Amino acid sequence: MVKIKNRLNSLVKYVNIADKVMDVGCDHALLDIYLVQEGIQDKVYVCDVNPNALENGKKNIEENDMVGKVIPILGFGIEKTASLDIDTLIISGMGSNSIIEIISSPLLSKIYKLVLQSNTNHYDLRKYLTKLGFNIFDEEIIRDGKKEYVNIVAVRDYVIKTYSEKEYLFGPVLIKNKKNLEYFEKLKSEYEDLYYRNRNEKHEEGLKYLEEIVNDLKSS
Ligand SMILES: C[S@@+](CC[C@H](N)C(=O)[O-])C[C@H]1O[C@@H](n2cnc3c(N)ncnc32)[C@H](O)[C@@H]1O
């Protein structure tokens, strides 16, 4: 059995046996080997744009007897998926701009679920997901060493929800979960510092939302 970091383990619960998965930017492919070893998937496609990273994945696939079950593909994003039977993407351990670049492909039309983990610019990612016709189904904050990631699970839907600016900025699911009170208190003091130093409108608005979020979570 492979061991995977907590950051990767936090994604496992979003994947079901019925999903037909590709992990984009797989690198080591450990999450995908784990999904098959645990019986959560029979077969997973994995891809990476960097041949050296994919070699890393291939080595782990061979060492763990996963040839034919975890299937490596060299390519940028989902460009090589036209003939593949997939409906779910995992994209983890990268920034939102890279994720947006990957999901902007026309081949996204056959994807119904996106399991994303980003450490930057979640506002733009949430906005882009809505533009593509996905609703935000779940969110979670994950710490990995000094980095903080947000898991965002988005599902394609007929009725597209509209979110407020506060929700795009701080997460429609995150702001309702009392578990995140400490996270938002810390963010609020960071925004206070930024606002008192720069006095710009963006930080003023963010600070106003954060005060509301912290008050709501405290009284929930
Ligand atoms: C930091 S690693 C994350 C690996 C793994 N997903 C994880 O969460 O531990 C990011 C990987 O994504 C790959 N990558 C970045 N942009 C990509 C793209 N557009 N298409 C495919 N792979 C990409 C990089 O080559 C790298 O191996």
PDB file of C-alpha atoms and ligand atoms in Angstrom:
ATOM      1  CA  MET A   1       0.000   0.000   0.000  1.00  0.00           C
ATOM      2  CA  VAL A   2       1.338   3.454  -0.878  1.00  0.00           C
ATOM      3  CA  LYS A   3       1.353   6.169   1.767  1.00  0.00           C
ATOM      4  CA  ILE A   4      -0.080   9.534   0.743  1.00  0.00           C
ATOM      5  CA  LYS A   5       0.122  12.934   2.410  1.00  0.00           C
ATOM      6  CA  ASN A   6      -2.874  14.340   4.297  1.00  0.00           C
ATOM      7  CA  ARG A   7      -3.240  16.951   1.561  1.00  0.00           C
ATOM      8  CA  LEU A   8      -3.829  14.224  -1.041  1.00  0.00           C
ATOM      9  CA  ASN A   9      -5.817  12.045   1.349  1.00  0.00           C
ATOM     10  CA  SER A  10      -8.290  14.916   1.818  1.00  0.00           C
ATOM     11  CA  LEU A  11      -9.327  14.458  -1.846  1.00  0.00           C
ATOM     12  CA  VAL A  12     -10.113  10.747  -1.623  1.00  0.00           C
ATOM     13  CA  LYS A  13     -13.590  11.214  -0.110  1.00  0.00           C
ATOM     14  CA  TYR A  14     -14.747  13.176  -3.177  1.00  0.00           C
ATOM     15  CA  VAL A  15     -14.151  10.237  -5.557  1.00  0.00           C
ATOM     16  CA  ASN A  16     -16.757   7.489  -6.000  1.00  0.00           C
ATOM     17  CA  ILE A  17     -16.492   4.112  -7.703  1.00  0.00           C
ATOM     18  CA  ALA A  18     -18.833   5.314 -10.488  1.00  0.00           C
ATOM     19  CA  ASP A  19     -16.606   8.271 -11.413  1.00  0.00           C
ATOM     20  CA  LYS A  20     -14.402   7.886 -14.492  1.00  0.00           C
ATOM     21  CA  VAL A  21     -11.319   9.739 -13.406  1.00  0.00           C
ATOM     22  CA  MET A  22      -8.324  11.497 -14.884  1.00  0.00           C
ATOM     23  CA  ASP A  23      -5.741  13.114 -12.576  1.00  0.00           C
ATOM     24  CA  VAL A  24      -4.246  16.083 -14.438  1.00  0.00           C
ATOM     25  CA  GLY A  25      -0.751  17.053 -13.267  1.00  0.00           C
ATOM     26  CA  CYS A  26      -0.291  13.695 -11.561  1.00  0.00           C
ATOM     27  CA  ASP A  27       3.505  13.855 -11.084  1.00  0.00           C
ATOM     28  CA  HIS A  28       4.188  10.867  -8.728  1.00  0.00           C
ATOM     29  CA  ALA A  29       0.667   9.412  -9.366  1.00  0.00           C
ATOM     30  CA  LEU A  30       0.515   8.281  -5.728  1.00  0.00           C
ATOM     31  CA  LEU A  31      -3.060   9.494  -5.182  1.00  0.00           C
ATOM     32  CA  ASP A  32      -4.190   7.457  -8.198  1.00  0.00           C
ATOM     33  CA  ILE A  33      -2.344   4.306  -7.120  1.00  0.00           C
ATOM     34  CA  TYR A  34      -3.979   4.741  -3.700  1.00  0.00           C
ATOM     35  CA  LEU A  35      -7.464   5.101  -5.245  1.00  0.00           C
ATOM     36  CA  VAL A  36      -7.035   1.773  -7.050  1.00  0.00           C
ATOM     37  CA  GLN A  37      -5.403  -0.007  -4.112  1.00  0.00           C
ATOM     38  CA  GLU A  38      -8.290   1.079  -1.867  1.00  0.00           C
ATOM     39  CA  GLY A  39     -10.860  -0.204  -4.394  1.00  0.00           C
ATOM     40  CA  ILE A  40     -12.281   3.296  -4.947  1.00  0.00           C
ATOM     41  CA  GLN A  41     -11.410   3.111  -8.657  1.00  0.00           C
ATOM     42  CA  ASP A  42     -10.762   0.157 -10.973  1.00  0.00           C
ATOM     43  CA  LYS A  43      -8.796   2.266 -13.424  1.00  0.00           C
ATOM     44  CA  VAL A  44      -7.500   5.870 -13.415  1.00  0.00           C
ATOM     45  CA  TYR A  45      -5.958   7.907 -16.234  1.00  0.00           C
ATOM     46  CA  VAL A  46      -3.127  10.184 -15.145  1.00  0.00           C
ATOM     47  CA  CYS A  47      -1.387  12.857 -17.164  1.00  0.00           C
ATOM     48  CA  ASP A  48       1.451  15.299 -16.814  1.00  0.00           C
ATOM     49  CA  VAL A  49       2.917  17.867 -19.182  1.00  0.00           C
ATOM     50  CA  ASN A  50       6.431  17.298 -17.858  1.00  0.00           C
ATOM     51  CA  PRO A  51       8.062  14.072 -19.131  1.00  0.00           C
ATOM     52  CA  ASN A  52      10.287  13.828 -16.048  1.00  0.00           C
ATOM     53  CA  ALA A  53       7.302  14.097 -13.709  1.00  0.00           C
ATOM     54  CA  LEU A  54       5.434  11.462 -15.723  1.00  0.00           C
ATOM     55  CA  GLU A  55       8.484   9.155 -15.547  1.00  0.00           C
ATOM     56  CA  ASN A  56       8.296   9.545 -11.782  1.00  0.00           C
ATOM     57  CA  GLY A  57       4.653   8.444 -11.946  1.00  0.00           C
ATOM     58  CA  LYS A  58       5.437   5.526 -14.292  1.00  0.00           C
ATOM     59  CA  LYS A  59       8.123   4.271 -11.904  1.00  0.00           C
ATOM     60  CA  ASN A  60       5.626   4.253  -9.016  1.00  0.00           C
ATOM     61  CA  ILE A  61       2.982   2.594 -11.210  1.00  0.00           C
ATOM     62  CA  GLU A  62       5.381  -0.226 -12.112  1.00  0.00           C
ATOM     63  CA  GLU A  63       6.727  -0.657  -8.587  1.00  0.00           C
ATOM     64  CA  ASN A  64       3.186  -0.952  -7.224  1.00  0.00           C
ATOM     65  CA  ASP A  65       1.984  -3.382  -9.877  1.00  0.00           C
ATOM     66  CA  MET A  66      -0.509  -0.867 -11.285  1.00  0.00           C
ATOM     67  CA  VAL A  67       0.293  -1.161 -15.011  1.00  0.00           C
ATOM     68  CA  GLY A  68      -3.008  -1.096 -16.951  1.00  0.00           C
ATOM     69  CA  LYS A  69      -4.867   0.211 -13.898  1.00  0.00           C
ATOM     70  CA  VAL A  70      -3.179   3.596 -13.579  1.00  0.00           C
ATOM     71  CA  ILE A  71      -2.634   4.712 -17.147  1.00  0.00           C
ATOM     72  CA  PRO A  72      -0.053   7.457 -17.817  1.00  0.00           C
ATOM     73  CA  ILE A  73      -0.424   9.989 -20.643  1.00  0.00           C
ATOM     74  CA  LEU A  74       2.053  12.714 -21.582  1.00  0.00           C
ATOM     75  CA  GLY A  75       0.214  15.912 -22.476  1.00  0.00           C
ATOM     76  CA  PHE A  76      -0.955  19.384 -21.605  1.00  0.00           C
ATOM     77  CA  GLY A  77      -4.120  19.324 -19.518  1.00  0.00           C
ATOM     78  CA  ILE A  78      -6.915  17.309 -21.129  1.00  0.00           C
ATOM     79  CA  GLU A  79      -5.739  17.746 -24.734  1.00  0.00           C
ATOM     80  CA  LYS A  80      -5.328  13.963 -25.226  1.00  0.00           C
ATOM     81  CA  THR A  81      -8.691  12.923 -23.780  1.00  0.00           C
ATOM     82  CA  ALA A  82     -10.944  13.073 -26.885  1.00  0.00           C
ATOM     83  CA  SER A  83     -11.175   9.266 -27.135  1.00  0.00           C
ATOM     84  CA  LEU A  84     -11.147   8.532 -23.394  1.00  0.00           C
ATOM     85  CA  ASP A  85     -14.187   7.612 -21.325  1.00  0.00           C
ATOM     86  CA  ILE A  86     -13.764  10.068 -18.453  1.00  0.00           C
ATOM     87  CA  ASP A  87     -16.186  12.342 -16.593  1.00  0.00           C
ATOM     88  CA  THR A  88     -14.234  13.493 -13.525  1.00  0.00           C
ATOM     89  CA  LEU A  89     -10.993  15.450 -13.212  1.00  0.00           C
ATOM     90  CA  ILE A  90      -8.707  15.718 -10.208  1.00  0.00           C
ATOM     91  CA  ILE A  91      -6.340  18.690 -10.434  1.00  0.00           C
ATOM     92  CA  SER A  92      -4.310  19.210  -7.277  1.00  0.00           C
ATOM     93  CA  GLY A  93      -1.234  20.883  -5.911  1.00  0.00           C
ATOM     94  CA  MET A  94      -1.183  23.855  -8.283  1.00  0.00           C
ATOM     95  CA  GLY A  95      -2.371  27.454  -8.497  1.00  0.00           C
ATOM     96  CA  SER A  96      -5.760  28.589  -9.816  1.00  0.00           C
ATOM     97  CA  ASN A  97      -4.324  30.181 -12.971  1.00  0.00           C
ATOM     98  CA  SER A  98      -2.895  26.810 -14.070  1.00  0.00           C
ATOM     99  CA  ILE A  99      -6.187  25.085 -13.187  1.00  0.00           C
ATOM    100  CA  ILE A 100      -8.185  27.671 -15.178  1.00  0.00           C
ATOM    101  CA  GLU A 101      -5.886  27.126 -18.167  1.00  0.00           C
ATOM    102  CA  ILE A 102      -6.550  23.363 -18.003  1.00  0.00           C
ATOM    103  CA  ILE A 103     -10.340  23.569 -17.599  1.00  0.00           C
ATOM    104  CA  SER A 104     -10.720  26.166 -20.356  1.00  0.00           C
ATOM    105  CA  SER A 105     -10.365  23.347 -22.928  1.00  0.00           C
ATOM    106  CA  PRO A 106     -13.438  22.590 -25.136  1.00  0.00           C
ATOM    107  CA  LEU A 107     -12.920  18.938 -24.129  1.00  0.00           C
ATOM    108  CA  LEU A 108     -14.263  19.855 -20.704  1.00  0.00           C
ATOM    109  CA  SER A 109     -17.777  19.413 -22.103  1.00  0.00           C
ATOM    110  CA  LYS A 110     -17.830  15.718 -21.110  1.00  0.00           C
ATOM    111  CA  ILE A 111     -16.662  16.390 -17.553  1.00  0.00           C
ATOM    112  CA  TYR A 112     -19.337  16.607 -14.856  1.00  0.00           C
ATOM    113  CA  LYS A 113     -17.211  16.721 -11.702  1.00  0.00           C
ATOM    114  CA  LEU A 114     -14.059  18.670 -10.873  1.00  0.00           C
ATOM    115  CA  VAL A 115     -12.055  17.851  -7.748  1.00  0.00           C
ATOM    116  CA  LEU A 116      -9.683  20.800  -7.425  1.00  0.00           C
ATOM    117  CA  GLN A 117      -7.017  21.785  -4.923  1.00  0.00           C
ATOM    118  CA  SER A 118      -5.452  25.198  -5.333  1.00  0.00           C
ATOM    119  CA  ASN A 119      -3.244  27.389  -3.171  1.00  0.00           C
ATOM    120  CA  THR A 120      -3.862  30.733  -4.912  1.00  0.00           C
ATOM    121  CA  ASN A 121      -6.535  33.045  -6.307  1.00  0.00           C
ATOM    122  CA  HIS A 122      -9.674  31.109  -5.358  1.00  0.00           C
ATOM    123  CA  TYR A 123     -11.867  34.090  -6.293  1.00  0.00           C
ATOM    124  CA  ASP A 124     -11.020  33.786 -10.009  1.00  0.00           C
ATOM    125  CA  LEU A 125     -11.349  30.007  -9.908  1.00  0.00           C
ATOM    126  CA  ARG A 126     -14.841  30.123  -8.351  1.00  0.00           C
ATOM    127  CA  LYS A 127     -15.946  32.772 -10.858  1.00  0.00           C
ATOM    128  CA  TYR A 128     -14.633  30.729 -13.765  1.00  0.00           C
ATOM    129  CA  LEU A 129     -16.352  27.555 -12.533  1.00  0.00           C
ATOM    130  CA  THR A 130     -19.702  29.372 -12.477  1.00  0.00           C
ATOM    131  CA  LYS A 131     -19.076  30.725 -15.968  1.00  0.00           C
ATOM    132  CA  LEU A 132     -18.489  27.151 -17.174  1.00  0.00           C
ATOM    133  CA  GLY A 133     -21.790  25.968 -15.661  1.00  0.00           C
ATOM    134  CA  PHE A 134     -20.499  24.268 -12.506  1.00  0.00           C
ATOM    135  CA  ASN A 135     -21.905  24.698  -8.989  1.00  0.00           C
ATOM    136  CA  ILE A 136     -19.669  24.548  -5.943  1.00  0.00           C
ATOM    137  CA  PHE A 137     -20.662  21.394  -4.121  1.00  0.00           C
ATOM    138  CA  ASP A 138     -18.037  21.226  -1.363  1.00  0.00           C
ATOM    139  CA  GLU A 139     -15.005  23.096  -0.040  1.00  0.00           C
ATOM    140  CA  GLU A 140     -12.362  22.484   2.610  1.00  0.00           C
ATOM    141  CA  ILE A 141      -9.204  24.224   3.851  1.00  0.00           C
ATOM    142  CA  ILE A 142      -6.130  21.983   3.927  1.00  0.00           C
ATOM    143  CA  ARG A 143      -2.731  22.816   5.433  1.00  0.00           C
ATOM    144  CA  ASP A 144       0.418  21.233   4.000  1.00  0.00           C
ATOM    145  CA  GLY A 145       3.553  22.477   5.770  1.00  0.00           C
ATOM    146  CA  LYS A 146       3.556  26.252   5.381  1.00  0.00           C
ATOM    147  CA  LYS A 147       1.119  26.216   2.459  1.00  0.00           C
ATOM    148  CA  GLU A 148      -2.640  26.472   2.710  1.00  0.00           C
ATOM    149  CA  TYR A 149      -4.754  24.861  -0.010  1.00  0.00           C
ATOM    150  CA  VAL A 150      -8.479  24.980  -0.641  1.00  0.00           C
ATOM    151  CA  ASN A 151     -10.261  21.904  -1.976  1.00  0.00           C
ATOM    152  CA  ILE A 152     -13.108  22.920  -4.271  1.00  0.00           C
ATOM    153  CA  VAL A 153     -15.443  20.253  -5.629  1.00  0.00           C
ATOM    154  CA  ALA A 154     -17.603  21.526  -8.471  1.00  0.00           C
ATOM    155  CA  VAL A 155     -20.390  19.695 -10.261  1.00  0.00           C
ATOM    156  CA  ARG A 156     -22.035  20.535 -13.566  1.00  0.00           C
ATOM    157  CA  ASP A 157     -25.702  21.398 -13.106  1.00  0.00           C
ATOM    158  CA  TYR A 158     -28.745  22.566 -15.088  1.00  0.00           C
ATOM    159  CA  VAL A 159     -29.553  25.310 -12.599  1.00  0.00           C
ATOM    160  CA  ILE A 160     -26.531  27.498 -12.068  1.00  0.00           C
ATOM    161  CA  LYS A 161     -26.292  29.108  -8.657  1.00  0.00           C
ATOM    162  CA  THR A 162     -25.234  32.704  -8.429  1.00  0.00           C
ATOM    163  CA  TYR A 163     -22.861  33.607  -5.663  1.00  0.00           C
ATOM    164  CA  SER A 164     -22.259  36.914  -3.903  1.00  0.00           C
ATOM    165  CA  GLU A 165     -18.888  38.675  -4.076  1.00  0.00           C
ATOM    166  CA  LYS A 166     -18.325  37.546  -0.473  1.00  0.00           C
ATOM    167  CA  GLU A 167     -18.884  33.912  -1.517  1.00  0.00           C
ATOM    168  CA  TYR A 168     -16.610  34.172  -4.571  1.00  0.00           C
ATOM    169  CA  LEU A 169     -13.885  35.672  -2.400  1.00  0.00           C
ATOM    170  CA  PHE A 170     -14.067  33.434   0.655  1.00  0.00           C
ATOM    171  CA  GLY A 171     -16.017  30.355  -0.456  1.00  0.00           C
ATOM    172  CA  PRO A 172     -19.785  29.687  -0.279  1.00  0.00           C
ATOM    173  CA  VAL A 173     -19.227  26.454   1.666  1.00  0.00           C
ATOM    174  CA  LEU A 174     -16.214  27.587   3.731  1.00  0.00           C
ATOM    175  CA  ILE A 175     -17.940  30.635   5.199  1.00  0.00           C
ATOM    176  CA  LYS A 176     -20.762  28.503   6.613  1.00  0.00           C
ATOM    177  CA  ASN A 177     -18.573  25.971   8.413  1.00  0.00           C
ATOM    178  CA  LYS A 178     -17.840  26.776  12.078  1.00  0.00           C
ATOM    179  CA  LYS A 179     -14.683  24.640  11.835  1.00  0.00           C
ATOM    180  CA  ASN A 180     -13.178  27.518   9.819  1.00  0.00           C
ATOM    181  CA  LEU A 181     -13.638  30.212  12.477  1.00  0.00           C
ATOM    182  CA  GLU A 182      -9.935  30.274  13.418  1.00  0.00           C
ATOM    183  CA  TYR A 183      -8.926  30.448   9.734  1.00  0.00           C
ATOM    184  CA  PHE A 184     -11.214  33.427   9.083  1.00  0.00           C
ATOM    185  CA  GLU A 185     -10.111  35.200  12.284  1.00  0.00           C
ATOM    186  CA  LYS A 186      -6.501  34.929  11.108  1.00  0.00           C
ATOM    187  CA  LEU A 187      -7.446  36.133   7.624  1.00  0.00           C
ATOM    188  CA  LYS A 188      -9.345  39.055   9.149  1.00  0.00           C
ATOM    189  CA  SER A 189      -6.286  40.243  11.061  1.00  0.00           C
ATOM    190  CA  GLU A 190      -4.181  39.918   7.876  1.00  0.00           C
ATOM    191  CA  TYR A 191      -6.751  42.033   6.003  1.00  0.00           C
ATOM    192  CA  GLU A 192      -6.756  44.575   8.863  1.00  0.00           C
ATOM    193  CA  ASP A 193      -2.980  44.972   8.523  1.00  0.00           C
ATOM    194  CA  LEU A 194      -3.266  45.324   4.754  1.00  0.00           C
ATOM    195  CA  TYR A 195      -6.107  47.816   4.980  1.00  0.00           C
ATOM    196  CA  TYR A 196      -4.473  50.015   7.632  1.00  0.00           C
ATOM    197  CA  ARG A 197      -1.244  49.999   5.612  1.00  0.00           C
ATOM    198  CA  ASN A 198      -2.726  50.649   2.138  1.00  0.00           C
ATOM    199  CA  ARG A 199      -6.250  51.961   2.728  1.00  0.00           C
ATOM    200  CA  ASN A 200      -7.461  50.562  -0.574  1.00  0.00           C
ATOM    201  CA  GLU A 201     -11.076  49.705  -1.438  1.00  0.00           C
ATOM    202  CA  LYS A 202     -10.370  46.046  -2.172  1.00  0.00           C
ATOM    203  CA  HIS A 203      -9.067  45.399   1.328  1.00  0.00           C
ATOM    204  CA  GLU A 204     -11.805  47.527   2.874  1.00  0.00           C
ATOM    205  CA  GLU A 205     -14.472  45.402   1.171  1.00  0.00           C
ATOM    206  CA  GLY A 206     -12.680  42.151   2.091  1.00  0.00           C
ATOM    207  CA  LEU A 207     -12.390  43.280   5.682  1.00  0.00           C
ATOM    208  CA  LYS A 208     -16.102  44.125   5.844  1.00  0.00           C
ATOM    209  CA  TYR A 209     -16.975  40.619   4.561  1.00  0.00           C
ATOM    210  CA  LEU A 210     -14.542  38.983   6.977  1.00  0.00           C
ATOM    211  CA  GLU A 211     -16.089  40.811   9.928  1.00  0.00           C
ATOM    212  CA  GLU A 212     -19.505  39.498   8.853  1.00  0.00           C
ATOM    213  CA  ILE A 213     -18.169  35.951   8.369  1.00  0.00           C
ATOM    214  CA  VAL A 214     -16.438  35.865  11.779  1.00  0.00           C
ATOM    215  CA  ASN A 215     -19.548  37.264  13.529  1.00  0.00           C
ATOM    216  CA  ASP A 216     -21.836  34.773  11.755  1.00  0.00           C
ATOM    217  CA  LEU A 217     -19.593  31.815  12.583  1.00  0.00           C
ATOM    218  CA  LYS A 218     -19.311  32.880  16.237  1.00  0.00           C
ATOM    219  CA  SER A 219     -23.069  33.069  16.604  1.00  0.00           C
ATOM    220  CA  SER A 220     -23.832  29.860  14.686  1.00  0.00           C
TER     221      SER A 220
HETATM  222  C1  LIG B   1       3.161  20.478  -7.751  1.00  0.00           C
HETATM  223  S1  LIG B   1       2.838  19.115  -8.799  1.00  0.00           S
HETATM  224  C2  LIG B   1       1.432  18.410  -8.011  1.00  0.00           C
HETATM  225  C3  LIG B   1       1.402  16.923  -8.182  1.00  0.00           C
HETATM  226  C4  LIG B   1       0.161  16.239  -7.596  1.00  0.00           C
HETATM  227  N1  LIG B   1      -1.012  16.566  -8.354  1.00  0.00           N
HETATM  228  C5  LIG B   1      -0.019  16.604  -6.143  1.00  0.00           C
HETATM  229  O1  LIG B   1      -1.024  17.245  -5.814  1.00  0.00           O
HETATM  230  O2  LIG B   1       0.850  16.236  -5.320  1.00  0.00           O
HETATM  231  C6  LIG B   1       2.129  19.836 -10.248  1.00  0.00           C
HETATM  232  C7  LIG B   1       2.274  18.954 -11.458  1.00  0.00           C
HETATM  233  O3  LIG B   1       1.376  19.427 -12.446  1.00  0.00           O
HETATM  234  C8  LIG B   1       2.012  19.357 -13.704  1.00  0.00           C
HETATM  235  N2  LIG B   1       1.319  20.305 -14.586  1.00  0.00           N
HETATM  236  C9  LIG B   1       1.285  21.655 -14.475  1.00  0.00           C
HETATM  237  N3  LIG B   1       0.520  22.179 -15.468  1.00  0.00           N
HETATM  238  C10 LIG B   1       0.055  21.128 -16.203  1.00  0.00           C
HETATM  239  C11 LIG B   1      -0.768  21.011 -17.355  1.00  0.00           C
HETATM  240  N4  LIG B   1      -1.283  22.091 -17.955  1.00  0.00           N
HETATM  241  N5  LIG B   1      -1.044  19.776 -17.831  1.00  0.00           N
HETATM  242  C12 LIG B   1      -0.528  18.680 -17.236  1.00  0.00           C
HETATM  243  N6  LIG B   1       0.273  18.734 -16.158  1.00  0.00           N
HETATM  244  C13 LIG B   1       0.554  19.932 -15.639  1.00  0.00           C
HETATM  245  C14 LIG B   1       3.463  19.692 -13.400  1.00  0.00           C
HETATM  246  O4  LIG B   1       4.325  19.219 -14.420  1.00  0.00           O
HETATM  247  C15 LIG B   1       3.666  18.978 -12.067  1.00  0.00           C
HETATM  248  O5  LIG B   1       4.138  17.667 -12.232  1.00  0.00           O
END
